[in-house]
mmCIF file of C-alpha atoms in Angstrom:
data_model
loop_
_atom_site.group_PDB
_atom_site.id
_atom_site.type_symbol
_atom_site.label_atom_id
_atom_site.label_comp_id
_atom_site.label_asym_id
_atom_site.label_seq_id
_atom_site.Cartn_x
_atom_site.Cartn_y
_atom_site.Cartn_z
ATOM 1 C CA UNK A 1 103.912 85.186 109.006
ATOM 2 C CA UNK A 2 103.644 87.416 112.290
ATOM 3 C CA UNK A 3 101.536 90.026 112.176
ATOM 4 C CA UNK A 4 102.342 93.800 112.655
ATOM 5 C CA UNK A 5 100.444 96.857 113.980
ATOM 6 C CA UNK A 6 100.982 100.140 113.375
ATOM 7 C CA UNK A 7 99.163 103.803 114.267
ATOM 8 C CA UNK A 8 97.376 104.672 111.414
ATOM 9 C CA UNK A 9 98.348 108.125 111.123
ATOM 10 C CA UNK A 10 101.435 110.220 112.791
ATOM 11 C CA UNK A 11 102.502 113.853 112.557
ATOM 12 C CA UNK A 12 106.403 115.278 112.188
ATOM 13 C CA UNK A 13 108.077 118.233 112.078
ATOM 14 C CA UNK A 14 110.295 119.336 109.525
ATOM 15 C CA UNK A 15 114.133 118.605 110.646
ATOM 16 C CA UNK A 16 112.574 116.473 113.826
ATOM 17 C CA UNK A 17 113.541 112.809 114.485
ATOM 18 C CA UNK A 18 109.738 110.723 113.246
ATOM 19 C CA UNK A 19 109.756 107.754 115.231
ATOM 20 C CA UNK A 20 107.468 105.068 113.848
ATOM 21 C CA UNK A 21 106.167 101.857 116.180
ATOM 22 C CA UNK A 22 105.581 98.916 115.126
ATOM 23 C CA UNK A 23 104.167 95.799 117.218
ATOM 24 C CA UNK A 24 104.877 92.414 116.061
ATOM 25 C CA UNK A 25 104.354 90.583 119.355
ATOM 26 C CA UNK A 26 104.208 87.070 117.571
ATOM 27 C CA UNK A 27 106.963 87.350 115.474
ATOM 28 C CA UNK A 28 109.321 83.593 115.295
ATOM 29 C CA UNK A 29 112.722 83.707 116.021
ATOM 30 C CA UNK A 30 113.149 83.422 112.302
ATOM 31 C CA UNK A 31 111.680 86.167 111.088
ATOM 32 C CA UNK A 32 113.330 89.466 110.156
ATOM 33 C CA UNK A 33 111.730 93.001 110.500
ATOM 34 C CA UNK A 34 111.333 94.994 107.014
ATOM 35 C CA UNK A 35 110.597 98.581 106.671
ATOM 36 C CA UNK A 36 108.924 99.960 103.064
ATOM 37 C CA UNK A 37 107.804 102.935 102.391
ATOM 38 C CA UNK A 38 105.265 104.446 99.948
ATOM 39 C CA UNK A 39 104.910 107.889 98.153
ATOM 40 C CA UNK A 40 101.456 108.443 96.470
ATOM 41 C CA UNK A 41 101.028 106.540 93.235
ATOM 42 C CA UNK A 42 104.544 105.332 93.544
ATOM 43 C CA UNK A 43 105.665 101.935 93.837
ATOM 44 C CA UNK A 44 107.343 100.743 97.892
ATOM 45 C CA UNK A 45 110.507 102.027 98.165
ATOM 46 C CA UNK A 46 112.792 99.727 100.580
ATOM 47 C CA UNK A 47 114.079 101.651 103.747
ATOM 48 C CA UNK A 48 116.181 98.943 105.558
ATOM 49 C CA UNK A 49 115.780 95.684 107.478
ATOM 50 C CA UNK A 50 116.981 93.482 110.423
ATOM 51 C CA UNK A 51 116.900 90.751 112.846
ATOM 52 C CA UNK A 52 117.559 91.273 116.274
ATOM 53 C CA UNK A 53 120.744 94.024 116.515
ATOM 54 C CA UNK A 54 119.866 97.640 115.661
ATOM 55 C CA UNK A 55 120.389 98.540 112.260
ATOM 56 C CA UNK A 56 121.530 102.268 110.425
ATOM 57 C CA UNK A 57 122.112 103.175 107.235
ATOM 58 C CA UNK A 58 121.791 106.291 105.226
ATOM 59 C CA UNK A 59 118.380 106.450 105.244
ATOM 60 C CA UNK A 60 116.922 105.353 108.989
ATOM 61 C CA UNK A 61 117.810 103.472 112.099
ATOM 62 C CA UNK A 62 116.096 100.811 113.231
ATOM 63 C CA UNK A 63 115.633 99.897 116.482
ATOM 64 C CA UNK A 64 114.180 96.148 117.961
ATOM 65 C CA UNK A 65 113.711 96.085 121.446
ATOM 66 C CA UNK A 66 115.461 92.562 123.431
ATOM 67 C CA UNK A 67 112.495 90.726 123.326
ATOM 68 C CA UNK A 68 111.594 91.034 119.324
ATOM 69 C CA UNK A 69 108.272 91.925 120.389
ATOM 70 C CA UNK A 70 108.460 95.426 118.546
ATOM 71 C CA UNK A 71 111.003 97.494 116.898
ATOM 72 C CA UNK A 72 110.825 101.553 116.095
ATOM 73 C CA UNK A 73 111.770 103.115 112.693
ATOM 74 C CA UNK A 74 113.557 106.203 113.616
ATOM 75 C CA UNK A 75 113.807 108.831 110.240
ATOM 76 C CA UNK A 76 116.460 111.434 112.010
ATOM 77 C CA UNK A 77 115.698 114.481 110.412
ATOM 78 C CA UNK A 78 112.631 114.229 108.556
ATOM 79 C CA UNK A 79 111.458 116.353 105.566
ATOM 80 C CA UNK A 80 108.379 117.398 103.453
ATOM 81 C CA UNK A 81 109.880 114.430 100.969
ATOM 82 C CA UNK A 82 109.357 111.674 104.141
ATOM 83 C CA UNK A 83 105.854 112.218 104.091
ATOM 84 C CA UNK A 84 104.603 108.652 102.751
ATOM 85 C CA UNK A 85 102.998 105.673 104.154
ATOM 86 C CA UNK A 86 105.396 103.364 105.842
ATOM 87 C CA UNK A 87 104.750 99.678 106.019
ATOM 88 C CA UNK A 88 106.544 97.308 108.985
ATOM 89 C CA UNK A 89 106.408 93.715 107.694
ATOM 90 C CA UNK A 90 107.523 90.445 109.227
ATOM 91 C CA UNK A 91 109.132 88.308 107.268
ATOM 92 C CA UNK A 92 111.354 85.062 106.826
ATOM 93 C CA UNK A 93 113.768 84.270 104.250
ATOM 94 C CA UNK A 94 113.837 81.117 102.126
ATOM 95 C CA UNK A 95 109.588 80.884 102.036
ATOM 96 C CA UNK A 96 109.113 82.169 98.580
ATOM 97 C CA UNK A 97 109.284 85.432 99.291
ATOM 98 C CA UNK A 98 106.269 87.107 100.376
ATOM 99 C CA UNK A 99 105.726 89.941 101.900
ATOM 100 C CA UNK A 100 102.570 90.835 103.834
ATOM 101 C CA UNK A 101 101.571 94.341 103.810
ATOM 102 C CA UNK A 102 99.507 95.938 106.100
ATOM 103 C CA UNK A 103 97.735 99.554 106.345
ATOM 104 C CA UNK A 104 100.920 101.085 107.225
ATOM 105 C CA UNK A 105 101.158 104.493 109.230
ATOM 106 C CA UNK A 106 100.879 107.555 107.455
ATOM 107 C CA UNK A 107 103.358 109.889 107.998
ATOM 108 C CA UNK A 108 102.309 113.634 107.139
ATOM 109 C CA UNK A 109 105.900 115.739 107.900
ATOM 110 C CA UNK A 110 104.724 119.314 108.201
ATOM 111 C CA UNK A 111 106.791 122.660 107.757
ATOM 112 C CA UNK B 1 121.096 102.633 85.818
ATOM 113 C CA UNK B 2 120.218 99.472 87.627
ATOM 114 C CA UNK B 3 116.075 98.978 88.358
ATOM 115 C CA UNK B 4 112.929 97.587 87.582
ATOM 116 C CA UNK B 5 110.971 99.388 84.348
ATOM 117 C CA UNK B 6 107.247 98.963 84.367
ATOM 118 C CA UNK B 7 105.039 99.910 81.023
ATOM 119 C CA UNK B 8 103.188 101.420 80.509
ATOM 120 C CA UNK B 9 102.134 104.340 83.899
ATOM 121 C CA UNK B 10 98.764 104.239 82.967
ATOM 122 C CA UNK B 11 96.834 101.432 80.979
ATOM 123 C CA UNK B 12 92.941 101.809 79.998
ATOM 124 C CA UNK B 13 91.166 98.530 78.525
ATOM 125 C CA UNK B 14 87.742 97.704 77.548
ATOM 126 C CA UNK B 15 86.179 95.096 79.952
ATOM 127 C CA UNK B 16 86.391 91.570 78.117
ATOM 128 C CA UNK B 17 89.988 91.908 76.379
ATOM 129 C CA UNK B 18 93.219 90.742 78.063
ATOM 130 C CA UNK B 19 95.756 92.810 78.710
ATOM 131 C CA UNK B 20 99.368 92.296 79.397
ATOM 132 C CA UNK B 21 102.036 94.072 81.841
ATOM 133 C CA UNK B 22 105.652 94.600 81.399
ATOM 134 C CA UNK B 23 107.482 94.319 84.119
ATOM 135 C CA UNK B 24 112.074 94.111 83.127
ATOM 136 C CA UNK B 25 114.770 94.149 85.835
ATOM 137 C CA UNK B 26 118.684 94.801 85.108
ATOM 138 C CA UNK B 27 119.371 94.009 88.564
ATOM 139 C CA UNK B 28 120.750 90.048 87.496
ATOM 140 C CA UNK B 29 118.010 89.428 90.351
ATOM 141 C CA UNK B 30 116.773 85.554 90.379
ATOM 142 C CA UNK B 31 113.399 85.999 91.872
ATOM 143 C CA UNK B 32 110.583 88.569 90.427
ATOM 144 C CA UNK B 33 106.996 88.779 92.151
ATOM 145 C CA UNK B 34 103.473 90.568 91.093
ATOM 146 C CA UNK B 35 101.536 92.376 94.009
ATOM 147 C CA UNK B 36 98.059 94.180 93.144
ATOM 148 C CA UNK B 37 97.387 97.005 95.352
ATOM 149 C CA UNK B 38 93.650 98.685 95.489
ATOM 150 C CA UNK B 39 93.042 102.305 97.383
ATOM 151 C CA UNK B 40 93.791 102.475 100.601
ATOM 152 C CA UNK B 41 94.922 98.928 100.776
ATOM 153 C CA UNK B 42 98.221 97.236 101.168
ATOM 154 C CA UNK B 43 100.122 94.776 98.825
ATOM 155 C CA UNK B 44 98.470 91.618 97.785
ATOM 156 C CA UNK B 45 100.694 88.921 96.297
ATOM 157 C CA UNK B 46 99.572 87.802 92.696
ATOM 158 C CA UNK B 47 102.164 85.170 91.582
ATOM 159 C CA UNK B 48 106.045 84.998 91.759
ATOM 160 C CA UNK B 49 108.754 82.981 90.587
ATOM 161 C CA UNK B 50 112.363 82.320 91.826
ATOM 162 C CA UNK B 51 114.023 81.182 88.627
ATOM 163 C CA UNK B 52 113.283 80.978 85.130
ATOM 164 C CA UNK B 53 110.617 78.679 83.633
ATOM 165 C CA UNK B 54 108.976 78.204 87.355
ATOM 166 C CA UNK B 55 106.775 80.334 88.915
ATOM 167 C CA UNK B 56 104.236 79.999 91.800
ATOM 168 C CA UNK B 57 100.818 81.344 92.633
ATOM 169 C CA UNK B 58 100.434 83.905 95.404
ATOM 170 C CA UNK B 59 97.410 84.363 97.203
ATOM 171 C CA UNK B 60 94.855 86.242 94.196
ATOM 172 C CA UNK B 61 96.291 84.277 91.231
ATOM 173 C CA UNK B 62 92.828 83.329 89.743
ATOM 174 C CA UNK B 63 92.200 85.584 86.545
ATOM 175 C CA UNK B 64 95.579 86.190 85.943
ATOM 176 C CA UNK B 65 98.801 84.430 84.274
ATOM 177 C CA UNK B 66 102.628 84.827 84.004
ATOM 178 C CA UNK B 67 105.470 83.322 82.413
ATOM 179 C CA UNK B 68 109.384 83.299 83.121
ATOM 180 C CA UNK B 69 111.236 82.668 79.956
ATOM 181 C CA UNK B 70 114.148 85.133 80.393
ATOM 182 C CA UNK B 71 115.330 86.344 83.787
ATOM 183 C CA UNK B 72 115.062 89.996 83.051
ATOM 184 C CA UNK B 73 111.138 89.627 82.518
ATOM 185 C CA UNK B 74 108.289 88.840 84.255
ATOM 186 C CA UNK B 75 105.372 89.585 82.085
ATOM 187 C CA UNK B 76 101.558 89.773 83.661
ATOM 188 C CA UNK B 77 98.717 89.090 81.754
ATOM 189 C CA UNK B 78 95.256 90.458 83.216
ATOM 190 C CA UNK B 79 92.538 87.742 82.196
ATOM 191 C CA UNK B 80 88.953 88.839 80.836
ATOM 192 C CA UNK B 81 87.770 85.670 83.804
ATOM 193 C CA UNK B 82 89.621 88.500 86.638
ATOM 194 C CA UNK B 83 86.843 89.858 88.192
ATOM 195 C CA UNK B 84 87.445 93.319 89.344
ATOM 196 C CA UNK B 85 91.147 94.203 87.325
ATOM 197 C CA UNK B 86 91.018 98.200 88.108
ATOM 198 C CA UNK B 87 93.782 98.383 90.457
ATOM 199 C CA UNK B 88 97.670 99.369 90.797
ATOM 200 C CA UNK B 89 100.300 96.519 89.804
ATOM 201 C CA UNK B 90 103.337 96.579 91.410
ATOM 202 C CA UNK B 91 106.556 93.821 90.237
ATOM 203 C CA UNK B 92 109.254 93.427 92.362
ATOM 204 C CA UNK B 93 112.640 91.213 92.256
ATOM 205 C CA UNK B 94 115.265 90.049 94.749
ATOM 206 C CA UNK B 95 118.393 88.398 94.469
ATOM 207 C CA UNK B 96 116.929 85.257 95.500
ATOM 208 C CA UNK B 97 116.608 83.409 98.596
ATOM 209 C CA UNK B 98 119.809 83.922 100.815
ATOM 210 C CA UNK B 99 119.748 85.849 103.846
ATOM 211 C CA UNK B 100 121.479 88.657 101.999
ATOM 212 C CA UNK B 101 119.943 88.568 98.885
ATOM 213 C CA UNK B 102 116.110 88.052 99.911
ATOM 214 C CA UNK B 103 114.973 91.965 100.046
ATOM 215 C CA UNK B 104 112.638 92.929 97.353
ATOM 216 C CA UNK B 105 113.006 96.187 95.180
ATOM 217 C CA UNK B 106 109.697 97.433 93.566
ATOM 218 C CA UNK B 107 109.052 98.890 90.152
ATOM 219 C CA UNK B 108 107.314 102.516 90.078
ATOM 220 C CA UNK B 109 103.688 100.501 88.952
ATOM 221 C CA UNK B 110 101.477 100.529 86.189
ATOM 222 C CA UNK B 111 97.768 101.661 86.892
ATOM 223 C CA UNK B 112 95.532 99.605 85.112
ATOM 224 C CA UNK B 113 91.733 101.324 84.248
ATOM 225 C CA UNK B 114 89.046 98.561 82.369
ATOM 226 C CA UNK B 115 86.363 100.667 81.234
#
């Protein structure tokens, strides 16, 4: 599996967009990008997912730039509840399942 | 409500006894995984299995076992041979391996304390 890396630590806001990097520059042409999050003492919450289009839904947008080489989580209006640790995982389908989790980026959304 | 149920929160053993895990999903999902997290770390996989009565070692099996007799559970049992078991255990299912149906949904964990 391709690995990812992500800033360890970012700062937002309250009602700003958080935009969250992730580099995955050996990612296969297999592989789909995964975004998790994690509250404190809670277990990974699933935020959304995709391949090589840009992907929405109610929670985030997710954006992979043409080459695959890294993709952006984009929270559009981020509250006190966003503040977690957010994991960007590579990952293909049909290999048994496992996901590889990194340190993830803290995200610390401020009033 | 649909979702994974993990029991107990909070478990506290004596170092030497075996413990064991619950981990139940209503979701109909085929596959169901075990990931151990420690702090500040990320997910480590533990063992997994895509359909009942088969399951697969992940990458820290050794001290622990599982079985897969129903499809709704995926019990964990935390051997007295695992080393260091204070950590966080997190199960997770999917609906199996298609494209659509691969994304894994996590229960809310059950910290584990041996004394």
């Amino acid at each position: 599996d391709a690995k990812t890396t992500q800033p360890t630590s970012m700062d937002c806001a309250e009602g700003r967009a958080a935009n969250l990097p992730c580099n995955h520059s050996t990612i296969s042409g297999n592989e789909y990008v995964y975004w998790y999050r994690q509250i404190h003492s809670q277990g990974p919450q699933y935020i959304i997912h995709g391949l090589k289009n840009n992907e929405t839904n109610e929670m985030a947008s997710l954006i992979i730039t043409e080459d695959r080489k890294s993709s952006t989580l984009i929270l559009p209006h981020a509250t006190l509840r966003d503040t977690a640790v957010y994991y960007c995982i590579v990952s293909r389908f049909n290999q048994g399942g496992k996901l590889i989790f990194g340190q993830g980026t803290e995200l610390s959304v401020k009033p | 409500d649909g979702g994974i149920t993990q029991s107990p929160k909070y478990l506290f053993r004596k170092e030497g006894q075996n413990v064991t895990l619950s981990c139940e999903q209503n979701l109909n999902h085929d596959a169901m995984y075990w990931y151990r997290q420690d702090p500040g770390q990320g997910l480590r996989l533990i063992y997994y299995s895509q359909i009942v009565n088969d399951f697969q070692k992940g990458d820290i099996a050794e001290g622990y076992s599982v079985s897969r007799e129903k499809k709704e559970s995926f019990p964990l049992t935390v051997t007295s041979a695992q080393k260091n078991p204070t950590a966080f255990y997190l199960c997770a299912s999917s609906g199996g391996t298609g494209v659509s149906t691969d994304t894994q949904y996590f229960g809310p964990g059950t910290r584990l304390t041996v004394l």
